[in-house]
Coordinates of N, CA and C in Angstrom, one line a residue:
X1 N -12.4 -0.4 18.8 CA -11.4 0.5 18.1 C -11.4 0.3 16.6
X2 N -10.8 1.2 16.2 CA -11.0 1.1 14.0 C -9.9 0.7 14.2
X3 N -9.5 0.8 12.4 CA -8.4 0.2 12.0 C -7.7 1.8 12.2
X4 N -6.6 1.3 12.1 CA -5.7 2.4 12.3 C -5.7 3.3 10.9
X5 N -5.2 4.5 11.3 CA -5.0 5.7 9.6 C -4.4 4.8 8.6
X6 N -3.2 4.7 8.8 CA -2.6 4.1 7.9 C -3.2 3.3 6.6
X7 N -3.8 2.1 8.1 CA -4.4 0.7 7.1 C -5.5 1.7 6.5
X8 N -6.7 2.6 6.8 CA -7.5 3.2 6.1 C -7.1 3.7 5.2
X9 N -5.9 4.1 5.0 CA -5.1 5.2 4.0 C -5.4 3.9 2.4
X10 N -4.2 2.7 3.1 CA -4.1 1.4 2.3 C -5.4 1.1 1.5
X11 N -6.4 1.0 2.4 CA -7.7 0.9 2.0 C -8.5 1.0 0.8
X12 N -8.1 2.7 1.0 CA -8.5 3.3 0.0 C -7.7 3.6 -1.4
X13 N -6.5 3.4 -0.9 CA -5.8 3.6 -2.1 C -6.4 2.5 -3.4
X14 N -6.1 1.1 -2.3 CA -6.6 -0.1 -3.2 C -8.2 -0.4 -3.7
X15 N -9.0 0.8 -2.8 CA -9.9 1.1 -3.2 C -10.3 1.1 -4.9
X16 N -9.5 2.9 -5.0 CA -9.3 3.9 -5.9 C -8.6 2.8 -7.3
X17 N -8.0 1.7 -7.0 CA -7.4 1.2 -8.1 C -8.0 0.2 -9.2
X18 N -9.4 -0.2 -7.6 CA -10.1 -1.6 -8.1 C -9.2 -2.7 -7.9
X19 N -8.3 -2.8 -6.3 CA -8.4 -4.1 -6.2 C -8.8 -5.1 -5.7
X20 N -8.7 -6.4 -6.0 CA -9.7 -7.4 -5.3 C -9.2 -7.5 -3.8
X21 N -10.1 -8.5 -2.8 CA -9.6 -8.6 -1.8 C -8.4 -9.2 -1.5
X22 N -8.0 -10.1 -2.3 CA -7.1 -11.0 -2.3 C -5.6 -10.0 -2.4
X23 N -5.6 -9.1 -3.8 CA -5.0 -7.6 -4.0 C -4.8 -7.2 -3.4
X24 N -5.5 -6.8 -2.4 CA -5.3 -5.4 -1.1 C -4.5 -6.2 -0.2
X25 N -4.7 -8.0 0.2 CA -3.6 -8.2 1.2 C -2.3 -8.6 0.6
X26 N -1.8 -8.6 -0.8 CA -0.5 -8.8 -1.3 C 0.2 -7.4 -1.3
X27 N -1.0 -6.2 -1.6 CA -0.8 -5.1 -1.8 C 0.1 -4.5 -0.5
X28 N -0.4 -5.2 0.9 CA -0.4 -4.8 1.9 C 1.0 -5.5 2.6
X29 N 1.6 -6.8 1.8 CA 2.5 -7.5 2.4 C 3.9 -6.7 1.9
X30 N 3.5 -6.5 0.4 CA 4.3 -5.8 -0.2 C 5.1 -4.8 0.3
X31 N 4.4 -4.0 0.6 CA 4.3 -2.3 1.1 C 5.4 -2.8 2.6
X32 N 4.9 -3.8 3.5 CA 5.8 -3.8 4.9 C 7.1 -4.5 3.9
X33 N 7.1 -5.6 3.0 CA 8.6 -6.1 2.7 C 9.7 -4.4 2.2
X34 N 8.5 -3.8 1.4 CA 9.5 -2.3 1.4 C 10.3 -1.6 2.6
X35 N 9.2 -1.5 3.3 CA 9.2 -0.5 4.9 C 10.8 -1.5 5.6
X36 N 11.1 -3.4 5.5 CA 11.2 -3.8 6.1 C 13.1 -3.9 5.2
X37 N 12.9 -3.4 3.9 CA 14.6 -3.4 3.2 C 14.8 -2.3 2.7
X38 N 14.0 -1.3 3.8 CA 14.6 0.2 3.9 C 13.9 0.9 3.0
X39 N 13.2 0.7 2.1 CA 12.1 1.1 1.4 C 10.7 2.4 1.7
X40 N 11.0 2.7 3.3 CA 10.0 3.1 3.8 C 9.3 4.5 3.5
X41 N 8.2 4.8 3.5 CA 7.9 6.2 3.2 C 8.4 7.6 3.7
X42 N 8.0 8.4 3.4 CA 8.5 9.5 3.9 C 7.8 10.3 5.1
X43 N 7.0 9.5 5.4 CA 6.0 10.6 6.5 C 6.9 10.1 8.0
X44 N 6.2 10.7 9.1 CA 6.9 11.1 10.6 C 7.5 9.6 10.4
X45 N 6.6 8.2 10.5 CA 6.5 7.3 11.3 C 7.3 6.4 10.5
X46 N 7.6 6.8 8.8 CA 7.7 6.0 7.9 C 7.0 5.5 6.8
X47 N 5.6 5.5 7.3 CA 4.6 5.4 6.6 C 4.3 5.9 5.3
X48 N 3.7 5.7 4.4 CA 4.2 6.0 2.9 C 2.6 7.6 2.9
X49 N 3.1 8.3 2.1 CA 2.4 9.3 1.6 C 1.4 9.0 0.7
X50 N 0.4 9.7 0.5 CA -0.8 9.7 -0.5 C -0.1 9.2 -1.9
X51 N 0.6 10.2 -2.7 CA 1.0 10.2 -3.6 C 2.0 8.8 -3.6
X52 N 2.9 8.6 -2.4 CA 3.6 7.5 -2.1 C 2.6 6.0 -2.4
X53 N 2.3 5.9 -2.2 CA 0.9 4.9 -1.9 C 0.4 4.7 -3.7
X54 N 0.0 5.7 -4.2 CA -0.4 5.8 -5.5 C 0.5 5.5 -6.7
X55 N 1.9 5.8 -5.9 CA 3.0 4.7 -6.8 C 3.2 3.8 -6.7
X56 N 3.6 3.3 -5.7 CA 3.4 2.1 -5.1 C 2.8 0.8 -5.7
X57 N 1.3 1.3 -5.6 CA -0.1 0.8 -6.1 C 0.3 0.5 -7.8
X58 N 0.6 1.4 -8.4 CA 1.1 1.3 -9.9 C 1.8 0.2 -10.2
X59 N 3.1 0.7 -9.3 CA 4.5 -0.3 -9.6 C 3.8 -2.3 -9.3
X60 N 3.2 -2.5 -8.2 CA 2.1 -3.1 -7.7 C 1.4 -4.4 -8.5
X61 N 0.4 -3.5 -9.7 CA -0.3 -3.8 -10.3 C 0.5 -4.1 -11.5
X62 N 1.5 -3.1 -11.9 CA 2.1 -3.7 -13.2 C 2.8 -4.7 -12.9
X63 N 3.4 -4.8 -11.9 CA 4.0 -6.5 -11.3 C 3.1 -7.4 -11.4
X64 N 1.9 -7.4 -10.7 CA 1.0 -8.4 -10.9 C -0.1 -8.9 -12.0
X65 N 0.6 -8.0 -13.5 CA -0.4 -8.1 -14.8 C 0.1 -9.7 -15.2

């Protein structure tokens, strides 16, 4: 079985940004501490949106300059 959409969604976002591997799994812890203090995206499941993701990813990277 693949990874699920979502994490492919994740994938690529941190793709598109250039981040390292190390990046994509802080990137990734981050995103659930949001989902988990109510933070969560706007799609069916909660899951964050394209555009959602691409903020995210910003707010993200400028934290971790």
């Amino acid at each position: 079985m693949g990874r699920k959409a979502d994490l492919k969604q994740v994938d690529a976002v941190a793709g598109r940004y250039g981040m390292t591997p190390e990046q994509r799994r802080e990137f990734g812890d981050d995103l659930e501490e949001c989902k988990r203090s109510g933070d969560g995206g706007s799609s069916d499941r909660g899951d964050f949106t394209d555009d959602e993701l691409r903020a995210k990813a910003n707010e993200f990277l400028e934290e971790t300059k």
